[in-house]
GROMACS .gro file of C-alpha atoms in nm:
model
  481
    1MET     CA    1  -0.231   1.446  -3.878
    2PHE     CA    2  -0.541   1.657  -3.806
    3ASP     CA    3  -0.718   1.503  -4.106
    4LYS     CA    4  -0.657   1.157  -3.963
    5LEU     CA    5  -0.788   1.260  -3.621
    6PHE     CA    6  -1.092   1.418  -3.782
    7LYS     CA    7  -1.167   1.103  -3.981
    8GLN     CA    8  -1.136   0.888  -3.667
    9PHE     CA    9  -1.371   1.120  -3.480
   10ALA     CA   10  -1.616   1.114  -3.772
   11GLN     CA   11  -1.610   0.733  -3.777
   12PHE     CA   12  -1.669   0.722  -3.402
   13TYR     CA   13  -1.956   0.970  -3.428
   14GLU     CA   14  -2.123   0.772  -3.707
   15SER     CA   15  -2.098   0.444  -3.515
   16PHE     CA   16  -2.192   0.595  -3.176
   17ASN     CA   17  -2.500   0.447  -3.016
   18PRO     CA   18  -2.677   0.652  -2.743
   19SER     CA   19  -2.710   0.330  -2.544
   20TYR     CA   20  -2.335   0.346  -2.482
   21PHE     CA   21  -2.399   0.638  -2.246
   22ILE     CA   22  -2.627   0.446  -2.008
   23ILE     CA   23  -2.395   0.143  -2.034
   24ALA     CA   24  -2.104   0.365  -1.929
   25VAL     CA   25  -2.298   0.521  -1.640
   26VAL     CA   26  -2.405   0.178  -1.508
   27ALA     CA   27  -2.046   0.050  -1.531
   28PHE     CA   28  -1.899   0.364  -1.372
   29SER     CA   29  -2.147   0.355  -1.084
   30GLN     CA   30  -2.067  -0.009  -1.016
   31GLY     CA   31  -1.693   0.057  -1.021
   32VAL     CA   32  -1.693   0.371  -0.807
   33GLN     CA   33  -1.892   0.199  -0.530
   34HIS     CA   34  -1.569   0.016  -0.443
   35LEU     CA   35  -1.495   0.334  -0.248
   36ALA     CA   36  -1.637   0.151   0.056
   37ASP     CA   37  -1.444  -0.177   0.015
   38LEU     CA   38  -1.167  -0.094   0.263
   39SER     CA   39  -1.420   0.043   0.511
   40ILE     CA   40  -1.617  -0.282   0.491
   41ASN     CA   41  -1.302  -0.492   0.540
   42TYR     CA   42  -1.193  -0.289   0.842
   43MET     CA   43  -1.545  -0.301   0.985
   44LEU     CA   44  -1.554  -0.682   0.966
   45LYS     CA   45  -1.196  -0.720   1.092
   46ASP     CA   46  -1.179  -0.460   1.370
   47ASP     CA   47  -1.537  -0.384   1.475
   48PHE     CA   48  -1.673  -0.740   1.457
   49GLY     CA   49  -1.343  -0.927   1.515
   50LEU     CA   50  -1.379  -1.180   1.232
   51SER     CA   51  -1.099  -1.418   1.137
   52PRO     CA   52  -0.972  -1.431   0.775
   53ALA     CA   53  -1.166  -1.754   0.706
   54MET     CA   54  -1.495  -1.630   0.855
   55MET     CA   55  -1.459  -1.294   0.686
   56GLY     CA   56  -1.418  -1.467   0.350
   57LEU     CA   57  -1.719  -1.692   0.414
   58TYR     CA   58  -1.948  -1.408   0.524
   59LEU     CA   59  -1.851  -1.188   0.229
   60SER     CA   60  -1.915  -1.478  -0.010
   61TYR     CA   61  -2.267  -1.515   0.131
   62THR     CA   62  -2.349  -1.151   0.057
   63THR     CA   63  -2.260  -1.206  -0.310
   64THR     CA   64  -2.530  -1.473  -0.356
   65PRO     CA   65  -2.743  -1.246  -0.584
   66TRP     CA   66  -2.463  -1.258  -0.841
   67ILE     CA   67  -2.500  -1.636  -0.860
   68VAL     CA   68  -2.867  -1.622  -0.965
   69LYS     CA   69  -2.820  -1.352  -1.230
   70PRO     CA   70  -3.017  -1.550  -1.492
   71PHE     CA   71  -3.329  -1.503  -1.279
   72TRP     CA   72  -3.287  -1.124  -1.285
   73GLY     CA   73  -3.213  -1.142  -1.658
   74LEU     CA   74  -3.530  -1.342  -1.715
   75ILE     CA   75  -3.735  -1.078  -1.533
   76THR     CA   76  -3.598  -0.783  -1.730
   77ASP     CA   77  -3.623  -0.975  -2.059
   78SER     CA   78  -3.985  -1.086  -2.023
   79LYS     CA   79  -4.157  -0.855  -1.772
   80PRO     CA   80  -4.161  -0.482  -1.860
   81LEU     CA   81  -4.196  -0.256  -1.556
   82PHE     CA   82  -4.399   0.065  -1.597
   83GLY     CA   83  -4.376   0.019  -1.972
   84TYR     CA   84  -3.998  -0.032  -1.996
   85ARG     CA   85  -3.780  -0.343  -2.006
   86ARG     CA   86  -3.460  -0.174  -1.892
   87LYS     CA   87  -3.507   0.186  -1.774
   88SER     CA   88  -3.754   0.126  -1.489
   89TYR     CA   89  -3.545  -0.152  -1.338
   90ILE     CA   90  -3.233   0.065  -1.334
   91ILE     CA   91  -3.423   0.342  -1.153
   92LEU     CA   92  -3.594   0.109  -0.903
   93PHE     CA   93  -3.287  -0.088  -0.800
   94GLY     CA   94  -3.068   0.221  -0.812
   95ILE     CA   95  -3.294   0.365  -0.539
   96PHE     CA   96  -3.267   0.040  -0.338
   97ASP     CA   97  -2.888   0.054  -0.376
   98ALA     CA   98  -2.866   0.409  -0.243
   99LEU     CA   99  -3.101   0.332   0.047
  100GLY     CA  100  -2.889   0.027   0.135
  101TRP     CA  101  -2.576   0.240   0.178
  102VAL     CA  102  -2.765   0.496   0.385
  103ALA     CA  103  -2.904   0.220   0.610
  104LEU     CA  104  -2.557   0.063   0.644
  105SER     CA  105  -2.424   0.400   0.757
  106LYS     CA  106  -2.700   0.446   1.015
  107TYR     CA  107  -2.771   0.095   1.146
  108GLY     CA  108  -2.524  -0.156   0.999
  109THR     CA  109  -2.209  -0.086   1.199
  110ASP     CA  110  -2.347  -0.193   1.537
  111ASN     CA  111  -2.455  -0.549   1.461
  112LEU     CA  112  -2.283  -0.808   1.241
  113TYR     CA  113  -2.600  -0.966   1.106
  114SER     CA  114  -2.760  -0.629   1.029
  115ALA     CA  115  -2.445  -0.534   0.838
  116LEU     CA  116  -2.447  -0.861   0.641
  117LEU     CA  117  -2.817  -0.824   0.560
  118LEU     CA  118  -2.766  -0.469   0.431
  119LEU     CA  119  -2.458  -0.575   0.231
  120PHE     CA  120  -2.674  -0.848   0.077
  121LEU     CA  121  -2.937  -0.587  -0.020
  122ILE     CA  122  -2.668  -0.365  -0.172
  123GLN     CA  123  -2.525  -0.656  -0.370
  124LEU     CA  124  -2.874  -0.754  -0.490
  125SER     CA  125  -2.946  -0.399  -0.613
  126THR     CA  126  -2.605  -0.358  -0.776
  127CYS     CA  127  -2.639  -0.700  -0.939
  128PHE     CA  128  -2.980  -0.625  -1.090
  129VAL     CA  129  -2.861  -0.293  -1.233
  130ASN     CA  130  -2.555  -0.474  -1.367
  131VAL     CA  131  -2.776  -0.733  -1.540
  132VAL     CA  132  -2.978  -0.460  -1.711
  133GLY     CA  133  -2.661  -0.277  -1.820
  134GLU     CA  134  -2.511  -0.596  -1.962
  135ALA     CA  135  -2.839  -0.673  -2.141
  136ILE     CA  136  -2.819  -0.335  -2.316
  137LEU     CA  137  -2.453  -0.411  -2.389
  138VAL     CA  138  -2.536  -0.740  -2.561
  139GLU     CA  139  -2.829  -0.585  -2.750
  140VAL     CA  140  -2.600  -0.315  -2.891
  141ALA     CA  141  -2.339  -0.575  -2.989
  142ALA     CA  142  -2.602  -0.793  -3.158
  143SER     CA  143  -2.754  -0.495  -3.337
  144ALA     CA  144  -2.414  -0.380  -3.463
  145SER     CA  145  -2.331  -0.732  -3.581
  146ARG     CA  146  -2.607  -0.710  -3.842
  147GLN     CA  147  -2.410  -0.436  -4.016
  148GLN     CA  148  -2.067  -0.590  -3.953
  149THR     CA  149  -1.909  -0.901  -4.097
  150ASN     CA  150  -1.688  -0.954  -3.789
  151PHE     CA  151  -1.889  -0.998  -3.473
  152GLN     CA  152  -1.567  -1.052  -3.274
  153HIS     CA  153  -1.476  -0.684  -3.314
  154GLY     CA  154  -1.819  -0.566  -3.200
  155ALA     CA  155  -1.823  -0.795  -2.897
  156SER     CA  156  -1.468  -0.699  -2.798
  157LYS     CA  157  -1.549  -0.329  -2.834
  158ASN     CA  158  -1.862  -0.343  -2.619
  159VAL     CA  159  -1.714  -0.563  -2.348
  160SER     CA  160  -1.406  -0.340  -2.338
  161ILE     CA  161  -1.623  -0.028  -2.300
  162PHE     CA  162  -1.823  -0.174  -2.012
  163PHE     CA  163  -1.538  -0.324  -1.814
  164GLY     CA  164  -1.299  -0.041  -1.900
  165VAL     CA  165  -1.539   0.224  -1.767
  166ARG     CA  166  -1.607   0.012  -1.459
  167ALA     CA  167  -1.234  -0.013  -1.398
  168PHE     CA  168  -1.209   0.366  -1.439
  169GLY     CA  169  -1.473   0.406  -1.167
  170THR     CA  170  -1.278   0.165  -0.948
  171LEU     CA  171  -0.962   0.365  -1.022
  172ILE     CA  172  -1.118   0.688  -0.895
  173SER     CA  173  -1.263   0.523  -0.584
  174ALA     CA  174  -0.933   0.347  -0.507
  175PHE     CA  175  -0.744   0.674  -0.526
  176PHE     CA  176  -0.955   0.814  -0.241
  177SER     CA  177  -1.063   0.503  -0.046
  178GLY     CA  178  -0.753   0.469   0.173
  179ALA     CA  179  -0.694   0.840   0.230
  180LEU     CA  180  -1.058   0.902   0.325
  181LEU     CA  181  -1.029   0.660   0.618
  182HIS     CA  182  -0.779   0.902   0.777
  183TYR     CA  183  -1.028   1.189   0.774
  184PHE     CA  184  -1.373   1.029   0.783
  185THR     CA  185  -1.542   0.749   0.975
  186LYS     CA  186  -1.661   0.431   0.806
  187GLN     CA  187  -2.020   0.549   0.846
  188GLU     CA  188  -1.946   0.874   0.663
  189ILE     CA  189  -1.779   0.685   0.379
  190PHE     CA  190  -2.085   0.459   0.346
  191MET     CA  191  -2.301   0.771   0.321
  192MET     CA  192  -2.072   0.914   0.049
  193THR     CA  193  -2.103   0.591  -0.148
  194ALA     CA  194  -2.482   0.630  -0.156
  195ALA     CA  195  -2.435   0.932  -0.384
  196PHE     CA  196  -2.324   0.719  -0.681
  197PRO     CA  197  -2.634   0.501  -0.728
  198SER     CA  198  -2.840   0.816  -0.665
  199LEU     CA  199  -2.662   0.981  -0.958
  200LEU     CA  200  -2.734   0.674  -1.172
  201VAL     CA  201  -3.105   0.706  -1.090
  202LEU     CA  202  -3.110   1.069  -1.202
  203VAL     CA  203  -2.928   0.995  -1.527
  204SER     CA  204  -3.156   0.698  -1.604
  205PHE     CA  205  -3.460   0.927  -1.630
  206PHE     CA  206  -3.306   1.067  -1.950
  207TYR     CA  207  -3.241   0.724  -2.107
  208VAL     CA  208  -3.454   0.690  -2.421
  209GLU     CA  209  -3.615   0.347  -2.457
  210GLU     CA  210  -3.910   0.229  -2.661
  211LYS     CA  211  -4.213   0.208  -2.433
  212VAL     CA  212  -4.410  -0.114  -2.414
  213ASP     CA  213  -4.778  -0.135  -2.323
  214PRO     CA  214  -4.815  -0.442  -2.095
  215ARG     CA  215  -5.182  -0.475  -2.192
  216ASN     CA  216  -5.098  -0.511  -2.560
  217LEU     CA  217  -4.804  -0.748  -2.534
  218ASP     CA  218  -4.800  -1.016  -2.801
  219GLN     CA  219  -4.753  -1.347  -2.620
  220ASN     CA  220  -4.632  -1.494  -2.948
  221ASP     CA  221  -4.332  -1.264  -2.912
  222ARG     CA  222  -4.080  -1.479  -2.727
  223ARG     CA  223  -3.959  -1.188  -2.514
  224ASN     CA  224  -4.305  -1.142  -2.361
  225ASN     CA  225  -4.358  -1.507  -2.270
  226THR     CA  226  -4.167  -1.605  -1.956
  227MET     CA  227  -4.208  -1.979  -2.008
  228GLN     CA  228  -4.098  -1.943  -2.369
  229CYS     CA  229  -3.788  -1.755  -2.253
  230ILE     CA  230  -3.711  -2.039  -2.011
  231LYS     CA  231  -3.760  -2.297  -2.288
  232ASP     CA  232  -3.539  -2.099  -2.528
  233PHE     CA  233  -3.276  -2.065  -2.259
  234TRP     CA  234  -3.279  -2.437  -2.175
  235THR     CA  235  -3.276  -2.542  -2.543
  236PHE     CA  236  -2.983  -2.314  -2.609
  237PHE     CA  237  -2.793  -2.426  -2.300
  238GLN     CA  238  -2.825  -2.796  -2.391
  239ASN     CA  239  -2.605  -2.735  -2.693
  240PRO     CA  240  -2.258  -2.891  -2.631
  241LEU     CA  241  -2.104  -2.584  -2.792
  242ILE     CA  242  -2.245  -2.386  -2.498
  243TYR     CA  243  -2.247  -2.597  -2.184
  244LYS     CA  244  -1.893  -2.731  -2.228
  245PRO     CA  245  -1.729  -2.384  -2.239
  246VAL     CA  246  -1.953  -2.282  -1.947
  247ALA     CA  247  -1.823  -2.578  -1.744
  248LEU     CA  248  -1.465  -2.483  -1.832
  249ILE     CA  249  -1.522  -2.122  -1.719
  250PHE     CA  250  -1.678  -2.244  -1.395
  251CYS     CA  251  -1.383  -2.471  -1.312
  252PHE     CA  252  -1.135  -2.195  -1.391
  253MET     CA  253  -1.306  -1.945  -1.160
  254MET     CA  254  -1.317  -2.197  -0.872
  255ALA     CA  255  -0.951  -2.144  -0.784
  256PRO     CA  256  -0.938  -2.082  -0.405
  257SER     CA  257  -0.909  -1.713  -0.316
  258SER     CA  258  -0.635  -1.566  -0.095
  259SER     CA  259  -0.767  -1.208  -0.079
  260THR     CA  260  -0.888  -1.206   0.283
  261ILE     CA  261  -0.579  -1.369   0.433
  262MET     CA  262  -0.354  -1.135   0.236
  263PHE     CA  263  -0.553  -0.836   0.371
  264PHE     CA  264  -0.478  -0.955   0.725
  265PHE     CA  265  -0.114  -1.022   0.632
  266TYR     CA  266  -0.074  -0.672   0.487
  267THR     CA  267  -0.226  -0.499   0.790
  268GLN     CA  268  -0.094  -0.715   1.077
  269VAL     CA  269   0.244  -0.846   0.960
  270LEU     CA  270   0.358  -0.578   0.716
  271GLY     CA  271   0.182  -0.296   0.901
  272PHE     CA  272   0.035  -0.134   0.589
  273GLU     CA  273  -0.194   0.160   0.664
  274PRO     CA  274  -0.525   0.234   0.486
  275SER     CA  275  -0.358   0.499   0.269
  276PHE     CA  276  -0.115   0.245   0.120
  277LEU     CA  277  -0.390  -0.016   0.079
  278GLY     CA  278  -0.577   0.251  -0.117
  279GLN     CA  279  -0.269   0.295  -0.334
  280LEU     CA  280  -0.263  -0.081  -0.395
  281LYS     CA  281  -0.628  -0.071  -0.503
  282PHE     CA  282  -0.541   0.221  -0.731
  283VAL     CA  283  -0.266   0.011  -0.891
  284TYR     CA  284  -0.512  -0.279  -0.932
  285ALA     CA  285  -0.760  -0.057  -1.115
  286LEU     CA  286  -0.490   0.105  -1.329
  287SER     CA  287  -0.360  -0.238  -1.429
  288THR     CA  288  -0.716  -0.346  -1.513
  289ILE     CA  289  -0.759  -0.051  -1.750
  290LEU     CA  290  -0.421  -0.122  -1.906
  291GLY     CA  291  -0.518  -0.486  -1.953
  292VAL     CA  292  -0.846  -0.386  -2.124
  293LEU     CA  293  -0.662  -0.147  -2.357
  294LEU     CA  294  -0.395  -0.402  -2.444
  295TYR     CA  295  -0.653  -0.667  -2.520
  296ASN     CA  296  -0.880  -0.444  -2.725
  297ASN     CA  297  -0.599  -0.296  -2.933
  298TYR     CA  298  -0.362  -0.588  -2.982
  299LEU     CA  299  -0.511  -0.919  -2.867
  300LYS     CA  300  -0.878  -0.921  -2.964
  301ASP     CA  301  -0.810  -1.119  -3.284
  302VAL     CA  302  -0.593  -1.380  -3.110
  303PRO     CA  303  -0.772  -1.719  -3.089
  304PHE     CA  304  -0.927  -1.794  -2.751
  305LYS     CA  305  -0.725  -2.110  -2.684
  306LYS     CA  306  -0.392  -1.945  -2.751
  307ILE     CA  307  -0.444  -1.638  -2.534
  308PHE     CA  308  -0.620  -1.832  -2.256
  309ILE     CA  309  -0.344  -2.091  -2.220
  310THR     CA  310  -0.066  -1.831  -2.235
  311THR     CA  311  -0.219  -1.590  -1.984
  312THR     CA  312  -0.321  -1.871  -1.746
  313ILE     CA  313   0.036  -1.997  -1.723
  314LEU     CA  314   0.167  -1.642  -1.677
  315TYR     CA  315  -0.094  -1.574  -1.409
  316TYR     CA  316   0.009  -1.890  -1.223
  317PHE     CA  317   0.372  -1.776  -1.198
  318CYS     CA  318   0.266  -1.424  -1.095
  319TYR     CA  319   0.047  -1.573  -0.822
  320GLN     CA  320   0.329  -1.793  -0.695
  321SER     CA  321   0.553  -1.487  -0.664
  322MET     CA  322   0.360  -1.399  -0.345
  323ILE     CA  323   0.559  -1.677  -0.175
  324ILE     CA  324   0.861  -1.446  -0.188
  325LEU     CA  325   0.668  -1.188   0.015
  326VAL     CA  326   0.510  -1.419   0.276
  327THR     CA  327   0.840  -1.600   0.343
  328ARG     CA  328   1.011  -1.256   0.369
  329LYS     CA  329   1.270  -1.348   0.105
  330ASN     CA  330   1.227  -1.004  -0.048
  331VAL     CA  331   1.369  -0.850   0.273
  332GLU     CA  332   1.672  -1.081   0.252
  333TRP     CA  333   1.722  -0.963  -0.105
  334GLY     CA  334   1.693  -0.600  -0.001
  335ILE     CA  335   1.354  -0.537  -0.170
  336ASN     CA  336   1.119  -0.308   0.020
  337ASP     CA  337   0.779  -0.460   0.109
  338LYS     CA  338   0.577  -0.176  -0.042
  339PHE     CA  339   0.785  -0.168  -0.360
  340PHE     CA  340   0.751  -0.546  -0.400
  341CYS     CA  341   0.374  -0.538  -0.341
  342LEU     CA  342   0.321  -0.259  -0.592
  343GLY     CA  343   0.524  -0.435  -0.863
  344ASP     CA  344   0.368  -0.773  -0.792
  345SER     CA  345   0.017  -0.622  -0.793
  346VAL     CA  346   0.072  -0.463  -1.135
  347MET     CA  347   0.180  -0.790  -1.294
  348LEU     CA  348  -0.082  -1.003  -1.118
  349GLN     CA  349  -0.374  -0.775  -1.204
  350LEU     CA  350  -0.257  -0.701  -1.560
  351VAL     CA  351  -0.210  -1.066  -1.652
  352GLY     CA  352  -0.530  -1.156  -1.466
  353GLU     CA  353  -0.729  -0.907  -1.671
  354LEU     CA  354  -0.577  -1.034  -1.997
  355ASN     CA  355  -0.675  -1.382  -1.878
  356LEU     CA  356  -1.036  -1.280  -1.803
  357MET     CA  357  -1.113  -1.061  -2.107
  358PRO     CA  358  -1.129  -1.348  -2.362
  359ILE     CA  359  -1.378  -1.524  -2.133
  360LEU     CA  360  -1.600  -1.215  -2.115
  361VAL     CA  361  -1.587  -1.165  -2.492
  362LEU     CA  362  -1.666  -1.532  -2.548
  363ALA     CA  363  -1.968  -1.496  -2.318
  364CYS     CA  364  -2.090  -1.197  -2.518
  365ARG     CA  365  -2.056  -1.385  -2.847
  366MET     CA  366  -2.249  -1.688  -2.722
  367CYS     CA  367  -2.572  -1.497  -2.643
  368PRO     CA  368  -2.877  -1.566  -2.864
  369LYS     CA  369  -3.132  -1.309  -2.976
  370ASN     CA  370  -3.433  -1.223  -2.751
  371ILE     CA  371  -3.286  -1.376  -2.434
  372GLU     CA  372  -2.969  -1.164  -2.427
  373ALA     CA  373  -3.001  -1.061  -2.063
  374THR     CA  374  -3.089  -1.411  -1.944
  375MET     CA  375  -2.808  -1.587  -2.131
  376TYR     CA  376  -2.537  -1.332  -2.063
  377ALA     CA  377  -2.644  -1.319  -1.698
  378MET     CA  378  -2.618  -1.699  -1.680
  379LEU     CA  379  -2.266  -1.689  -1.822
  380MET     CA  380  -2.162  -1.412  -1.584
  381SER     CA  381  -2.326  -1.588  -1.290
  382THR     CA  382  -2.113  -1.891  -1.377
  383ILE     CA  383  -1.809  -1.669  -1.328
  384ASN     CA  384  -1.952  -1.527  -1.004
  385PHE     CA  385  -2.056  -1.867  -0.869
  386GLY     CA  386  -1.710  -2.001  -0.939
  387SER     CA  387  -1.556  -1.702  -0.760
  388THR     CA  388  -1.789  -1.749  -0.462
  389LEU     CA  389  -1.695  -2.116  -0.434
  390GLY     CA  390  -1.333  -2.009  -0.470
  391SER     CA  391  -1.371  -1.780  -0.168
  392GLN     CA  392  -1.530  -2.061   0.032
  393LEU     CA  393  -1.264  -2.312  -0.076
  394GLY     CA  394  -0.999  -2.059   0.024
  395ALA     CA  395  -1.159  -2.025   0.368
  396LEU     CA  396  -1.177  -2.406   0.397
  397PHE     CA  397  -0.807  -2.447   0.312
  398LEU     CA  398  -0.718  -2.176   0.566
  399ILE     CA  399  -0.903  -2.367   0.838
  400ILE     CA  400  -0.752  -2.704   0.739
  401MET     CA  401  -0.398  -2.565   0.729
  402GLY     CA  402  -0.441  -2.364   1.047
  403VAL     CA  403  -0.357  -2.033   0.880
  404ASN     CA  404  -0.518  -1.741   1.065
  405GLN     CA  405  -0.451  -1.393   1.202
  406ASN     CA  406  -0.231  -1.545   1.475
  407ASP     CA  407  -0.031  -1.792   1.264
  408TYR     CA  408   0.101  -1.725   0.912
  409SER     CA  409   0.372  -1.992   0.916
  410LYS     CA  410   0.198  -2.209   0.652
  411LEU     CA  411   0.077  -1.925   0.429
  412TRP     CA  412   0.342  -2.012   0.170
  413LEU     CA  413   0.203  -2.369   0.151
  414PHE     CA  414  -0.149  -2.229   0.113
  415ILE     CA  415  -0.034  -2.028  -0.191
  416ILE     CA  416   0.133  -2.334  -0.349
  417VAL     CA  417  -0.172  -2.558  -0.302
  418THR     CA  418  -0.429  -2.302  -0.419
  419GLY     CA  419  -0.211  -2.213  -0.718
  420ILE     CA  420  -0.250  -2.565  -0.856
  421PHE     CA  421  -0.621  -2.500  -0.912
  422ILE     CA  422  -0.534  -2.223  -1.160
  423LEU     CA  423  -0.377  -2.477  -1.397
  424LEU     CA  424  -0.637  -2.754  -1.363
  425PRO     CA  425  -0.873  -2.642  -1.647
  426LEU     CA  426  -0.599  -2.618  -1.912
  427PRO     CA  427  -0.623  -2.981  -2.039
  428TRP     CA  428  -0.992  -2.919  -2.127
  429VAL     CA  429  -0.952  -2.589  -2.310
  430GLY     CA  430  -1.020  -2.774  -2.637
  431VAL     CA  431  -1.394  -2.786  -2.557
  432VAL     CA  432  -1.419  -2.421  -2.668
  433GLN     CA  433  -1.485  -2.432  -3.045
  434GLU     CA  434  -1.487  -2.068  -3.147
  435ASP     CA  435  -1.550  -2.124  -3.517
  436LYS     CA  436  -1.861  -2.333  -3.458
  437ILE     CA  437  -1.995  -2.086  -3.200
  438LEU     CA  438  -1.953  -1.803  -3.451
  439GLN     CA  439  -2.108  -2.012  -3.727
  440GLN     CA  440  -2.410  -2.080  -3.508
  441ARG     CA  441  -2.442  -1.710  -3.429
  442ASP     CA  442  -2.420  -1.616  -3.798
  443GLN     CA  443  -2.691  -1.868  -3.886
  444GLN     CA  444  -2.921  -1.718  -3.623
  445LEU     CA  445  -2.861  -1.365  -3.752
  446ALA     CA  446  -2.924  -1.483  -4.110
  447GLN     CA  447  -3.255  -1.639  -4.002
  448LEU     CA  448  -3.355  -1.316  -3.829
  449LYS     CA  449  -3.275  -1.113  -4.141
  450GLN     CA  450  -3.477  -1.356  -4.354
  451LYS     CA  451  -3.774  -1.324  -4.117
  452ASP     CA  452  -3.744  -0.944  -4.130
  453CYS     CA  453  -3.745  -0.955  -4.512
  454GLU     CA  454  -4.044  -1.190  -4.517
  455SER     CA  455  -4.238  -0.965  -4.278
  456ASP     CA  456  -4.152  -0.662  -4.492
  457THR     CA  457  -4.269  -0.848  -4.806
  458VAL     CA  458  -4.595  -0.952  -4.638
  459SER     CA  459  -4.663  -0.600  -4.516
  460THR     CA  460  -4.587  -0.457  -4.862
  461SER     CA  461  -4.821  -0.707  -5.033
  462ASN     CA  462  -5.093  -0.627  -4.780
  463LEU     CA  463  -5.058  -0.258  -4.854
  464ARG     CA  464  -5.082  -0.326  -5.227
  465GLN     CA  465  -5.398  -0.533  -5.175
  466GLU     CA  466  -5.553  -0.253  -4.974
  467ASP     CA  467  -5.464  -0.002  -5.247
  468ASP     CA  468  -5.618  -0.229  -5.514
  469GLN     CA  469  -5.935  -0.270  -5.309
  470GLN     CA  470  -5.965   0.105  -5.258
  471GLN     CA  471  -5.915   0.163  -5.631
  472LEU     CA  472  -6.191  -0.090  -5.719
  473LEU     CA  473  -6.428   0.075  -5.474
  474SER     CA  474  -6.367   0.418  -5.620
  475GLU     CA  475  -6.421   0.285  -5.978
  476ASN     CA  476  -6.753   0.123  -5.872
  477GLU     CA  477  -6.868   0.449  -5.715
  478GLN     CA  478  -6.783   0.637  -6.034
  479GLN     CA  479  -6.978   0.387  -6.247
  480LYS     CA  480  -7.285   0.417  -6.020
  481SER     CA  481  -7.275   0.793  -6.036
   0.00000   0.00000   0.00000
């Protein structure tokens, strides 16, 4: 038994990449900042008196930076800052992130528009750091794929590490988020949240990255040429193997969101206190980690189409189960509201994570060399843009159906209608051709290896020519003497 554990540890140690540490810190910092989520929701609901629809719309506006992630990826790919492509950006935007939380604590709780502006700044900073972390993630996966025959395993491993650690950060913050509201003000919680990006900044100073001299950048190197990066990105995106799966992902993420109206329903109709809402968030995060572990250990080799179709159908039925709660059928059946919500949340989040993981892994596998941050950011921004439109569509349906904080009579109908959008992309799942995507990736890696070999051969021949020239010179000098 101990021999087996020792061998596993030895294998992990041999394959460990120091970049995993900064990836984990970026992911953890992003996850743990959810400590302020409940405080933000209560601030918008109670302090500013927003309706569920307006609250959803305003929050979707603050997430705009996540929609233009390719732009941030393009910057970090092609424009080194203070000699570093990744490290300097993490430090700079980590500082902006921390300052945003401090400013929200001091000035953001008195005026709605000031609060929204500061939330936008926080989202922008968090998004940029996230782009850099994901760029390092893709670089590590691509580097490992040169030594592995199965890129699927490497991509699954790296995506699982990033999103698993982020979920762990969310788990910790969720455990305390509700209880803290009983003992601290919203402003104090915002100030506490500023500590996490500050910690990220400190850790980033120790991240080892190859320094680049901006004055000596080779513009023939595609990474250093912004226009070339844009051309590479556009050429790659025009491939039907790429843009069709991207369109499918976008449509899937556009399902109208019910999160804001359910927050109002939990607090006003069911009378849930912040402490229990914190417990619900804890269950969400725990289910997310469980979903990541299940996928990485048992489902990572399952074909995309099979797992996507299965989990989408399961997620649809889990989502529709909320009708039992909003129509109060669970009370007629003798099921406690809190018990029902906890059980329903576990299933909904677990299946939802199993539904999302194949998409994230597919995004990682589709990224080409030298524009990793730009391409992966574009794929993730597709997910974020779809989610943002989903929030706005949810707000639109709430307004059309007349569902608000004073009337929940048609909430069951809202759940039925919005649930249909979950199933809409299934007929087009065939546009994802995994084998051809992998084949394209393998061809690119083979070309890179060939170029590396050719450059090594050229450099070796040059060295030999120099040695021969030096030998001839020495022989001529000897003859003259």
